[in-house]
Amino acid sequence: MAARISSGAAGGVLRVFLILVALLWVTPTVGLLASSFRDPTDIAASGWWEVFSKPAQLTTESYASLFENDDVTSALVNTVWITVPATLLVVLVGAMAGYAFAWMDFKGRDWWFVLVVALLVVPVQVALIPLSELFGTLGIFGDIIGVVLFHVGFGLPFAIFLLRNFFAEIPRELLEAARLDGAGETRLFATVILPLGAPAIASLGIFQFLWVWNDMLVALVFSDSQSQPLTVALQAQTRQFGGNIEILAPGAFISMVIPLAVFFAFQRQFVSGVMAGAVK
């Protein structure tokens, strides 16, 4: 009985602690959401928590101003054009390369994989100047394609490393059975490897999407005024207008809520991929 009571008390304390941590973690998001629906004068006069006692302060004028701002709306579209291709290319190429490193024999396979692992430690800042010169020579500096290629190049080492280790745990007998049924490498990859690796692929896609969507350094260097994503556009609004809170608050919330929606939409696959990697 004493053991049960102590166990229950410990579990209750842990739950209370986790709830408090979750509330502290969510508080900035709630505050930003409340601020995005308040008038700039109300924001300057009082804190965001005033909306709970004065709901009449809530207004959608800030979002109307946001979507009337051509720089911000075009930046949101640019963010989608950058994030979606960069995520899909990393997932697709990383999956194919991971399968090749895991189950295909070719000369120097292990040494090539060591090189891929070594690329994981290369910081992004090291490549900014060399790639800027290269993209300038190719004529893609300042274009969306240059930003996408940079993200793909730096996302592939982690993608290959993650998926290769996951694919290597697939039973060899399963692949041999598929080959005996006449499946070639392409069919084997599409019908066996991809379905079995769906949890790891989903986890990789979430990581890559969040990294590219929230990136500012790469976009600040490689994009211009016509191709800048939302993070750079909001930073420009801060630099130019300082107190332009009716644009910054809703823009920042939209920039944050879309990655959250993607994460919660694929959280089951994400957890499955993490647990599968932990068990293996």
One Martini backbone bead per residue (centre of mass of N, CA, C, O) as a GRO file, in nm:
protein
  280
    1MET     BB    1   0.059   0.063  -0.022
    2ALA     BB    2   0.298   0.256   0.007
    3ALA     BB    3   0.403   0.213  -0.279
    4ARG     BB    4   0.147   0.317  -0.424
    5ILE     BB    5   0.139   0.596  -0.302
    6SER     BB    6   0.422   0.687  -0.393
    7SER     BB    7   0.374   0.636  -0.693
    8GLY     BB    8   0.129   0.825  -0.727
    9ALA     BB    9   0.268   1.082  -0.625
   10ALA     BB   10   0.493   1.085  -0.835
   11GLY     BB   11   0.304   1.093  -1.080
   12GLY     BB   12   0.160   1.357  -1.001
   13VAL     BB   13   0.409   1.539  -0.998
   14LEU     BB   14   0.488   1.487  -1.292
   15ARG     BB   15   0.231   1.594  -1.422
   16VAL     BB   16   0.247   1.879  -1.309
   17PHE     BB   17   0.519   1.947  -1.433
   18LEU     BB   18   0.440   1.901  -1.733
   19ILE     BB   19   0.213   2.108  -1.737
   20LEU     BB   20   0.388   2.353  -1.669
   21VAL     BB   21   0.577   2.329  -1.908
   22ALA     BB   22   0.357   2.349  -2.126
   23LEU     BB   23   0.255   2.631  -2.044
   24LEU     BB   24   0.523   2.780  -2.083
   25TRP     BB   25   0.553   2.699  -2.386
   26VAL     BB   26   0.265   2.827  -2.483
   27THR     BB   27   0.250   3.125  -2.394
   28PRO     BB   28   0.386   3.278  -2.636
   29THR     BB   29   0.175   3.185  -2.844
   30VAL     BB   30  -0.072   3.311  -2.708
   31GLY     BB   31   0.038   3.599  -2.702
   32LEU     BB   32   0.070   3.629  -3.010
   33LEU     BB   33  -0.225   3.575  -3.081
   34ALA     BB   34  -0.346   3.807  -2.917
   35SER     BB   35  -0.180   4.037  -3.053
   36SER     BB   36  -0.288   3.984  -3.350
   37PHE     BB   37  -0.597   4.084  -3.232
   38ARG     BB   38  -0.480   4.371  -3.176
   39ASP     BB   39  -0.441   4.688  -3.125
   40PRO     BB   40  -0.171   4.892  -3.115
   41THR     BB   41  -0.274   5.064  -2.875
   42ASP     BB   42  -0.328   4.823  -2.684
   43ILE     BB   43  -0.042   4.709  -2.686
   44ALA     BB   44   0.090   4.972  -2.564
   45ALA     BB   45  -0.099   4.983  -2.294
   46SER     BB   46  -0.101   4.656  -2.272
   47GLY     BB   47  -0.132   4.339  -2.219
   48TRP     BB   48  -0.241   4.042  -2.365
   49TRP     BB   49  -0.424   3.946  -2.111
   50GLU     BB   50  -0.665   4.157  -2.155
   51VAL     BB   51  -0.852   3.981  -2.341
   52PHE     BB   52  -0.996   3.820  -2.105
   53SER     BB   53  -1.136   4.098  -1.987
   54LYS     BB   54  -1.126   4.238  -2.303
   55PRO     BB   55  -1.271   4.119  -2.586
   56ALA     BB   56  -1.315   4.393  -2.751
   57GLN     BB   57  -1.011   4.407  -2.863
   58LEU     BB   58  -1.078   4.224  -3.079
   59THR     BB   59  -0.925   4.201  -3.411
   60THR     BB   60  -0.877   4.188  -3.788
   61GLU     BB   61  -0.697   4.429  -3.893
   62SER     BB   62  -0.412   4.306  -3.896
   63TYR     BB   63  -0.472   4.093  -4.118
   64ALA     BB   64  -0.558   4.294  -4.330
   65SER     BB   65  -0.284   4.440  -4.340
   66LEU     BB   66  -0.115   4.198  -4.413
   67PHE     BB   67  -0.271   4.115  -4.691
   68GLU     BB   68  -0.204   4.416  -4.809
   69ASN     BB   69   0.093   4.327  -4.805
   70ASP     BB   70   0.295   4.246  -5.064
   71ASP     BB   71   0.558   4.153  -4.929
   72VAL     BB   72   0.436   3.934  -4.741
   73THR     BB   73   0.269   3.762  -4.940
   74SER     BB   74   0.507   3.694  -5.132
   75ALA     BB   75   0.679   3.564  -4.907
   76LEU     BB   76   0.487   3.330  -4.847
   77VAL     BB   77   0.507   3.205  -5.126
   78ASN     BB   78   0.815   3.169  -5.126
   79THR     BB   79   0.824   2.974  -4.886
   80VAL     BB   80   0.679   2.747  -5.032
   81TRP     BB   81   0.877   2.730  -5.281
   82ILE     BB   82   1.114   2.644  -5.091
   83THR     BB   83   1.015   2.416  -4.893
   84VAL     BB   84   0.891   2.194  -5.068
   85PRO     BB   85   1.130   2.120  -5.257
   86ALA     BB   86   1.345   2.081  -5.032
   87THR     BB   87   1.195   1.845  -4.897
   88LEU     BB   88   1.143   1.647  -5.134
   89LEU     BB   89   1.437   1.616  -5.233
   90VAL     BB   90   1.560   1.510  -4.971
   91VAL     BB   91   1.378   1.262  -4.940
   92LEU     BB   92   1.425   1.127  -5.214
   93VAL     BB   93   1.737   1.124  -5.232
   94GLY     BB   94   1.786   1.006  -4.948
   95ALA     BB   95   1.640   0.738  -4.999
   96MET     BB   96   1.808   0.637  -5.237
   97ALA     BB   97   2.086   0.657  -5.098
   98GLY     BB   98   2.018   0.483  -4.850
   99TYR     BB   99   1.965   0.225  -5.012
  100ALA     BB  100   2.239   0.203  -5.149
  101PHE     BB  101   2.410   0.192  -4.882
  102ALA     BB  102   2.255  -0.064  -4.762
  103TRP     BB  103   2.198  -0.275  -5.050
  104MET     BB  104   2.434  -0.180  -5.237
  105ASP     BB  105   2.700  -0.272  -5.449
  106PHE     BB  106   2.994  -0.063  -5.449
  107LYS     BB  107   3.257   0.119  -5.503
  108GLY     BB  108   3.331   0.271  -5.205
  109ARG     BB  109   3.087   0.278  -5.006
  110ASP     BB  110   3.207   0.330  -4.721
  111TRP     BB  111   3.366   0.590  -4.796
  112TRP     BB  112   3.122   0.754  -4.890
  113PHE     BB  113   2.977   0.741  -4.615
  114VAL     BB  114   3.195   0.884  -4.454
  115LEU     BB  115   3.169   1.147  -4.611
  116VAL     BB  116   2.878   1.205  -4.532
  117VAL     BB  117   2.927   1.216  -4.227
  118ALA     BB  118   3.137   1.449  -4.242
  119LEU     BB  119   2.926   1.666  -4.351
  120LEU     BB  120   2.772   1.713  -4.076
  121VAL     BB  121   3.013   1.918  -3.958
  122VAL     BB  122   2.943   2.132  -4.160
  123PRO     BB  123   2.899   2.453  -4.163
  124VAL     BB  124   2.710   2.689  -4.311
  125GLN     BB  125   2.906   2.939  -4.303
  126VAL     BB  126   3.136   2.821  -4.487
  127ALA     BB  127   2.943   2.825  -4.767
  128LEU     BB  128   2.848   3.111  -4.838
  129ILE     BB  129   3.073   3.233  -5.020
  130PRO     BB  130   3.128   3.009  -5.231
  131LEU     BB  131   2.824   2.984  -5.322
  132SER     BB  132   2.788   3.272  -5.409
  133GLU     BB  133   2.990   3.258  -5.641
  134LEU     BB  134   2.864   3.018  -5.790
  135PHE     BB  135   2.576   3.138  -5.829
  136GLY     BB  136   2.677   3.386  -5.983
  137THR     BB  137   2.795   3.226  -6.223
  138LEU     BB  138   2.508   3.073  -6.282
  139GLY     BB  139   2.264   3.289  -6.224
  140ILE     BB  140   2.113   3.219  -5.911
  141PHE     BB  141   2.151   3.464  -5.755
  142GLY     BB  142   1.845   3.547  -5.582
  143ASP     BB  143   1.702   3.288  -5.624
  144ILE     BB  144   1.511   3.024  -5.534
  145ILE     BB  145   1.697   2.795  -5.638
  146GLY     BB  146   1.940   2.865  -5.456
  147VAL     BB  147   1.803   2.810  -5.184
  148VAL     BB  148   1.722   2.519  -5.241
  149LEU     BB  149   2.005   2.401  -5.299
  150PHE     BB  150   2.124   2.460  -5.024
  151HIS     BB  151   1.924   2.288  -4.856
  152VAL     BB  152   1.979   2.025  -4.999
  153GLY     BB  153   2.286   2.000  -4.950
  154PHE     BB  154   2.250   2.019  -4.620
  155GLY     BB  155   2.024   1.782  -4.594
  156LEU     BB  156   2.145   1.511  -4.708
  157PRO     BB  157   2.340   1.391  -4.497
  158PHE     BB  158   2.123   1.336  -4.281
  159ALA     BB  159   1.931   1.172  -4.458
  160ILE     BB  160   2.124   0.943  -4.532
  161PHE     BB  161   2.201   0.858  -4.248
  162LEU     BB  162   1.917   0.792  -4.142
  163LEU     BB  163   1.808   0.597  -4.373
  164ARG     BB  164   2.033   0.392  -4.382
  165ASN     BB  165   1.999   0.288  -4.087
  166PHE     BB  166   1.705   0.200  -4.128
  167PHE     BB  167   1.731   0.012  -4.383
  168ALA     BB  168   1.945  -0.189  -4.255
  169GLU     BB  169   1.708  -0.326  -4.060
  170ILE     BB  170   1.602  -0.478  -4.282
  171PRO     BB  171   1.529  -0.775  -4.375
  172ARG     BB  172   1.687  -0.972  -4.604
  173GLU     BB  173   1.464  -1.181  -4.667
  174LEU     BB  174   1.263  -0.980  -4.786
  175LEU     BB  175   1.433  -0.895  -5.031
  176GLU     BB  176   1.484  -1.178  -5.148
  177ALA     BB  177   1.186  -1.244  -5.199
  178ALA     BB  178   1.139  -1.014  -5.401
  179ARG     BB  179   1.353  -1.108  -5.607
  180LEU     BB  180   1.225  -1.390  -5.660
  181ASP     BB  181   0.958  -1.237  -5.778
  182GLY     BB  182   1.108  -1.008  -5.981
  183ALA     BB  183   1.231  -0.771  -5.838
  184GLY     BB  184   1.368  -0.485  -5.876
  185GLU     BB  185   1.512  -0.208  -5.757
  186THR     BB  186   1.278  -0.017  -5.810
  187ARG     BB  187   1.047  -0.194  -5.700
  188LEU     BB  188   1.172  -0.244  -5.423
  189PHE     BB  189   1.178   0.050  -5.336
  190ALA     BB  190   0.867   0.119  -5.380
  191THR     BB  191   0.726  -0.157  -5.229
  192VAL     BB  192   0.925  -0.186  -4.964
  193ILE     BB  193   1.101   0.046  -4.853
  194LEU     BB  194   0.902   0.284  -4.832
  195PRO     BB  195   0.684   0.159  -4.649
  196LEU     BB  196   0.883   0.077  -4.415
  197GLY     BB  197   1.013   0.390  -4.412
  198ALA     BB  198   0.786   0.598  -4.337
  199PRO     BB  199   0.859   0.700  -4.051
  200ALA     BB  200   1.142   0.813  -4.122
  201ILE     BB  201   1.049   0.996  -4.354
  202ALA     BB  202   0.856   1.170  -4.187
  203SER     BB  203   1.066   1.276  -3.989
  204LEU     BB  204   1.246   1.408  -4.201
  205GLY     BB  205   1.033   1.598  -4.322
  206ILE     BB  206   0.986   1.761  -4.065
  207PHE     BB  207   1.270   1.862  -4.017
  208GLN     BB  208   1.309   2.001  -4.294
  209PHE     BB  209   1.068   2.189  -4.289
  210LEU     BB  210   1.142   2.346  -4.031
  211TRP     BB  211   1.421   2.445  -4.121
  212VAL     BB  212   1.335   2.599  -4.380
  213TRP     BB  213   1.103   2.776  -4.277
  214ASN     BB  214   1.293   2.910  -4.030
  215ASP     BB  215   1.486   3.032  -4.211
  216MET     BB  216   1.732   3.318  -4.252
  217LEU     BB  217   2.029   3.313  -4.336
  218VAL     BB  218   2.015   3.195  -4.623
  219ALA     BB  219   1.797   3.393  -4.731
  220LEU     BB  220   1.957   3.656  -4.671
  221VAL     BB  221   2.188   3.583  -4.881
  222PHE     BB  222   2.024   3.434  -5.151
  223SER     BB  223   1.812   3.660  -5.150
  224ASP     BB  224   1.577   3.881  -5.266
  225SER     BB  225   1.303   4.085  -5.294
  226GLN     BB  226   1.158   3.854  -5.485
  227SER     BB  227   1.263   3.578  -5.293
  228GLN     BB  228   1.178   3.627  -5.015
  229PRO     BB  229   1.087   3.521  -4.724
  230LEU     BB  230   0.917   3.566  -4.432
  231THR     BB  231   1.154   3.615  -4.239
  232VAL     BB  232   1.280   3.850  -4.405
  233ALA     BB  233   1.030   4.032  -4.424
  234LEU     BB  234   0.998   4.079  -4.118
  235GLN     BB  235   1.280   4.197  -4.076
  236ALA     BB  236   1.233   4.440  -4.266
  237GLN     BB  237   0.998   4.562  -4.108
  238THR     BB  238   1.162   4.617  -3.854
  239ARG     BB  239   1.379   4.802  -3.983
  240GLN     BB  240   1.178   5.020  -4.113
  241PHE     BB  241   0.929   5.046  -3.870
  242GLY     BB  242   0.957   4.890  -3.589
  243GLY     BB  243   0.626   4.953  -3.478
  244ASN     BB  244   0.486   4.735  -3.686
  245ILE     BB  245   0.271   4.533  -3.527
  246GLU     BB  246   0.030   4.476  -3.735
  247ILE     BB  247   0.241   4.292  -3.901
  248LEU     BB  248   0.421   4.120  -3.709
  249ALA     BB  249   0.224   3.950  -3.541
  250PRO     BB  250   0.067   3.792  -3.766
  251GLY     BB  251   0.319   3.701  -3.921
  252ALA     BB  252   0.450   3.537  -3.691
  253PHE     BB  253   0.212   3.344  -3.647
  254ILE     BB  254   0.203   3.220  -3.928
  255SER     BB  255   0.502   3.124  -3.926
  256MET     BB  256   0.431   2.923  -3.674
  257VAL     BB  257   0.160   2.760  -3.738
  258ILE     BB  258   0.238   2.588  -3.982
  259PRO     BB  259   0.451   2.399  -3.852
  260LEU     BB  260   0.257   2.298  -3.634
  261ALA     BB  261   0.055   2.167  -3.827
  262VAL     BB  262   0.252   1.968  -3.954
  263PHE     BB  263   0.334   1.822  -3.697
  264PHE     BB  264   0.044   1.731  -3.602
  265ALA     BB  265  -0.024   1.575  -3.868
  266PHE     BB  266   0.272   1.388  -3.824
  267GLN     BB  267   0.314   1.273  -3.528
  268ARG     BB  268   0.275   0.971  -3.556
  269GLN     BB  269   0.510   0.921  -3.753
  270PHE     BB  270   0.726   1.048  -3.576
  271VAL     BB  271   0.702   0.857  -3.333
  272SER     BB  272   0.748   0.595  -3.492
  273GLY     BB  273   1.034   0.666  -3.588
  274VAL     BB  274   1.164   0.706  -3.309
  275MET     BB  275   1.089   0.426  -3.188
  276ALA     BB  276   1.221   0.252  -3.404
  277GLY     BB  277   1.509   0.359  -3.355
  278ALA     BB  278   1.520   0.278  -3.054
  279VAL     BB  279   1.474  -0.029  -3.081
  280LYS     BB  280   1.712  -0.073  -3.296
   0.00000   0.00000   0.00000
